[in-house]
mmCIF file of C-alpha atoms in Angstrom:
data_model
loop_
_atom_site.group_PDB
_atom_site.id
_atom_site.type_symbol
_atom_site.label_atom_id
_atom_site.label_comp_id
_atom_site.label_asym_id
_atom_site.label_seq_id
_atom_site.Cartn_x
_atom_site.Cartn_y
_atom_site.Cartn_z
ATOM 1 C CA MET A 1 150.733 78.800 -71.624
ATOM 2 C CA ARG A 2 151.880 80.408 -68.546
ATOM 3 C CA ILE A 3 149.294 82.575 -66.628
ATOM 4 C CA VAL A 4 150.857 85.372 -64.509
ATOM 5 C CA LEU A 5 149.316 87.048 -61.658
ATOM 6 C CA VAL A 6 149.519 90.595 -61.189
ATOM 7 C CA ILE A 7 149.024 91.758 -57.863
ATOM 8 C CA TYR A 8 148.739 95.909 -57.423
ATOM 9 C CA VAL A 9 148.771 96.884 -53.793
ATOM 10 C CA SER A 10 147.744 100.340 -52.978
ATOM 11 C CA TYR A 11 149.269 101.005 -49.954
ATOM 12 C CA GLN A 12 147.760 104.061 -47.982
ATOM 13 C CA GLN A 13 149.163 105.938 -45.663
ATOM 14 C CA ALA A 14 147.943 105.361 -41.999
ATOM 15 C CA VAL A 15 146.918 108.873 -40.895
ATOM 16 C CA GLY A 16 145.432 109.498 -37.278
ATOM 17 C CA ARG A 17 141.845 110.748 -35.720
ATOM 18 C CA VAL A 18 141.541 114.117 -35.229
ATOM 19 C CA TYR A 19 138.603 114.959 -32.445
ATOM 20 C CA ILE A 20 136.909 118.692 -32.269
ATOM 21 C CA VAL A 21 136.226 118.945 -28.811
ATOM 22 C CA GLY A 22 134.724 121.847 -26.606
ATOM 23 C CA ALA A 23 136.064 122.953 -23.723
ATOM 24 C CA GLY A 24 133.212 124.610 -22.388
ATOM 25 C CA PRO A 25 132.355 128.195 -22.018
ATOM 26 C CA GLY A 26 135.155 129.042 -19.704
ATOM 27 C CA ASP A 27 135.521 127.311 -16.124
ATOM 28 C CA PRO A 28 137.804 124.395 -16.588
ATOM 29 C CA GLU A 29 135.664 121.828 -14.733
ATOM 30 C CA LEU A 30 133.265 122.271 -18.156
ATOM 31 C CA ILE A 31 134.408 120.830 -20.763
ATOM 32 C CA THR A 32 132.774 117.161 -20.972
ATOM 33 C CA VAL A 33 134.323 114.018 -19.569
ATOM 34 C CA LYS A 34 135.681 112.584 -22.839
ATOM 35 C CA GLY A 35 136.555 115.910 -24.630
ATOM 36 C CA PHE A 36 139.140 115.545 -20.838
ATOM 37 C CA ARG A 37 140.038 112.051 -21.476
ATOM 38 C CA LEU A 38 140.874 112.735 -25.311
ATOM 39 C CA LEU A 39 142.925 115.567 -23.910
ATOM 40 C CA GLN A 40 144.959 113.553 -21.123
ATOM 41 C CA SER A 41 145.166 111.010 -24.587
ATOM 42 C CA ALA A 42 146.401 113.586 -27.105
ATOM 43 C CA ASP A 43 149.300 113.041 -28.745
ATOM 44 C CA VAL A 44 148.134 116.661 -30.741
ATOM 45 C CA VAL A 45 146.843 119.338 -29.307
ATOM 46 C CA LEU A 46 145.824 122.565 -31.321
ATOM 47 C CA HIS A 47 143.791 125.257 -29.286
ATOM 48 C CA ASP A 48 142.328 128.311 -29.097
ATOM 49 C CA ARG A 49 143.152 132.013 -26.464
ATOM 50 C CA LEU A 50 139.991 130.728 -25.048
ATOM 51 C CA VAL A 51 140.705 127.525 -23.916
ATOM 52 C CA PRO A 52 141.543 128.002 -19.990
ATOM 53 C CA GLY A 53 145.245 127.407 -19.840
ATOM 54 C CA GLU A 54 144.577 125.625 -16.688
ATOM 55 C CA LEU A 55 143.312 122.994 -19.022
ATOM 56 C CA LEU A 56 146.398 122.551 -20.945
ATOM 57 C CA ARG A 57 147.957 120.968 -18.008
ATOM 58 C CA TYR A 58 146.544 118.179 -18.550
ATOM 59 C CA VAL A 59 147.663 116.987 -21.753
ATOM 60 C CA LYS A 60 150.329 113.965 -21.361
ATOM 61 C CA PRO A 61 153.872 114.829 -21.393
ATOM 62 C CA GLY A 62 156.025 115.328 -24.241
ATOM 63 C CA ALA A 63 152.411 116.078 -26.709
ATOM 64 C CA VAL A 64 152.527 118.514 -28.951
ATOM 65 C CA VAL A 65 150.618 121.956 -27.881
ATOM 66 C CA VAL A 66 150.101 124.473 -30.621
ATOM 67 C CA ASP A 67 148.116 128.044 -29.547
ATOM 68 C CA VAL A 68 146.536 128.341 -33.355
ATOM 69 C CA GLY A 69 144.224 130.985 -31.622
ATOM 70 C CA LYS A 70 143.496 134.994 -33.300
ATOM 71 C CA ARG A 71 144.265 137.634 -30.816
ATOM 72 C CA PRO A 72 142.858 140.898 -31.556
ATOM 73 C CA GLY A 73 143.642 142.822 -34.648
ATOM 74 C CA GLY A 74 143.601 139.546 -36.414
ATOM 75 C CA VAL A 75 146.679 138.044 -35.534
ATOM 76 C CA GLY A 76 147.075 134.610 -35.809
ATOM 77 C CA PRO A 77 146.799 131.404 -38.259
ATOM 78 C CA SER A 78 144.259 131.611 -40.435
ATOM 79 C CA GLN A 79 141.676 128.814 -40.621
ATOM 80 C CA GLU A 80 142.884 127.751 -43.766
ATOM 81 C CA GLU A 81 146.709 127.587 -42.374
ATOM 82 C CA ILE A 82 144.837 126.042 -39.207
ATOM 83 C CA ASN A 83 142.981 123.300 -41.155
ATOM 84 C CA GLU A 84 146.049 122.620 -43.070
ATOM 85 C CA MET A 85 148.245 122.094 -39.656
ATOM 86 C CA LEU A 86 145.832 119.486 -38.501
ATOM 87 C CA TYR A 87 145.710 117.510 -41.752
ATOM 88 C CA THR A 88 149.870 117.533 -41.525
ATOM 89 C CA TYR A 89 149.492 116.272 -37.739
ATOM 90 C CA ALA A 90 146.833 113.262 -38.723
ATOM 91 C CA GLN A 91 149.548 112.071 -40.557
ATOM 92 C CA ARG A 92 152.226 111.944 -38.272
ATOM 93 C CA TYR A 93 150.719 111.327 -35.097
ATOM 94 C CA HIS A 94 147.525 108.701 -33.727
ATOM 95 C CA THR A 95 145.564 111.288 -31.430
ATOM 96 C CA VAL A 96 144.553 114.758 -32.695
ATOM 97 C CA VAL A 97 142.978 117.455 -30.194
ATOM 98 C CA ARG A 98 141.294 120.927 -31.866
ATOM 99 C CA LEU A 99 140.350 121.910 -28.595
ATOM 100 C CA HIS A 100 137.791 125.036 -29.476
ATOM 101 C CA GLY A 101 136.918 126.752 -26.189
ATOM 102 C CA GLY A 102 133.109 127.001 -26.272
ATOM 103 C CA ASP A 103 131.043 124.061 -28.241
ATOM 104 C CA PRO A 104 133.142 123.841 -32.140
ATOM 105 C CA LEU A 105 129.721 124.448 -33.625
ATOM 106 C CA VAL A 106 128.970 127.769 -32.699
ATOM 107 C CA PHE A 107 131.070 130.589 -33.082
ATOM 108 C CA GLY A 108 134.043 127.651 -33.989
ATOM 109 C CA ARG A 109 134.493 126.614 -36.566
ATOM 110 C CA GLY A 110 135.089 122.916 -36.234
ATOM 111 C CA PHE A 111 132.464 121.558 -38.656
ATOM 112 C CA GLU A 112 134.632 123.628 -41.518
ATOM 113 C CA GLU A 113 137.868 121.645 -40.013
ATOM 114 C CA CYS A 114 135.584 118.619 -39.595
ATOM 115 C CA GLU A 115 135.270 118.768 -43.442
ATOM 116 C CA PHE A 116 138.001 119.286 -44.538
ATOM 117 C CA LEU A 117 139.389 117.066 -43.018
ATOM 118 C CA THR A 118 137.379 114.587 -43.852
ATOM 119 C CA ALA A 119 137.284 115.276 -47.901
ATOM 120 C CA ARG A 120 140.936 114.495 -47.321
ATOM 121 C CA GLY A 121 140.761 111.258 -46.199
ATOM 122 C CA VAL A 122 140.961 112.334 -42.243
ATOM 123 C CA PRO A 123 138.443 109.904 -39.854
ATOM 124 C CA CYS A 124 137.211 113.492 -37.572
ATOM 125 C CA GLU A 125 134.605 112.985 -34.954
ATOM 126 C CA ILE A 126 133.287 115.967 -33.147
ATOM 127 C CA VAL A 127 133.161 116.291 -29.633
ATOM 128 C CA PRO A 128 130.634 119.230 -27.643
ATOM 129 C CA GLY A 129 131.357 121.886 -25.401
ATOM 130 C CA VAL A 130 129.202 122.932 -22.999
ATOM 131 C CA THR A 131 127.234 125.440 -24.914
ATOM 132 C CA SER A 132 127.692 128.950 -22.709
ATOM 133 C CA GLY A 133 124.141 129.276 -23.346
ATOM 134 C CA PHE A 134 123.158 127.506 -20.527
ATOM 135 C CA GLY A 135 126.616 126.844 -18.761
ATOM 136 C CA ALA A 136 126.500 131.036 -18.173
ATOM 137 C CA PRO A 137 123.018 131.113 -16.825
ATOM 138 C CA ALA A 138 123.706 127.787 -14.845
ATOM 139 C CA LYS A 139 126.454 129.113 -13.328
ATOM 140 C CA TYR A 140 124.520 132.103 -11.672
ATOM 141 C CA TYR A 141 121.448 130.493 -11.123
ATOM 142 C CA ILE A 142 119.103 131.373 -14.422
ATOM 143 C CA PRO A 143 116.879 129.259 -15.876
ATOM 144 C CA PRO A 144 116.512 129.658 -19.767
ATOM 145 C CA VAL A 145 112.913 128.362 -18.914
ATOM 146 C CA VAL A 146 110.655 128.347 -16.017
ATOM 147 C CA ARG A 147 108.545 125.678 -15.715
ATOM 148 C CA GLY A 148 104.590 126.697 -15.020
ATOM 149 C CA THR A 149 105.551 130.407 -16.835
#
């Protein structure tokens, strides 16, 4: 009697990880340390038009930088196109950063992007930014809450 053992090996295409990062409320120094480190190590950065241009100077040489920001009048890639770009870059690169102005979950599409990616097996992490609701008042010494009043 002859026994034949057949082993099926499933090869899954290696994918990178996507980080949905908030750049903070406009001041380039208000990005979080984690967001800044990810920006420096990213292979690909897709950014909004509201991201301070100064931050993009810290992207490593040779990284792919794509402006996916919408211009007044709706000119720019659709959210569906941005989602597809993120997925495509995650198939080819190790670290992909989607850099949002402000916080990616406040008026940003960070949740939609992460939901789209994870449904397709791409690891995704959200790195919050300093929210303008706290960052802007702090810049002008306006506390959101005053103790004792």
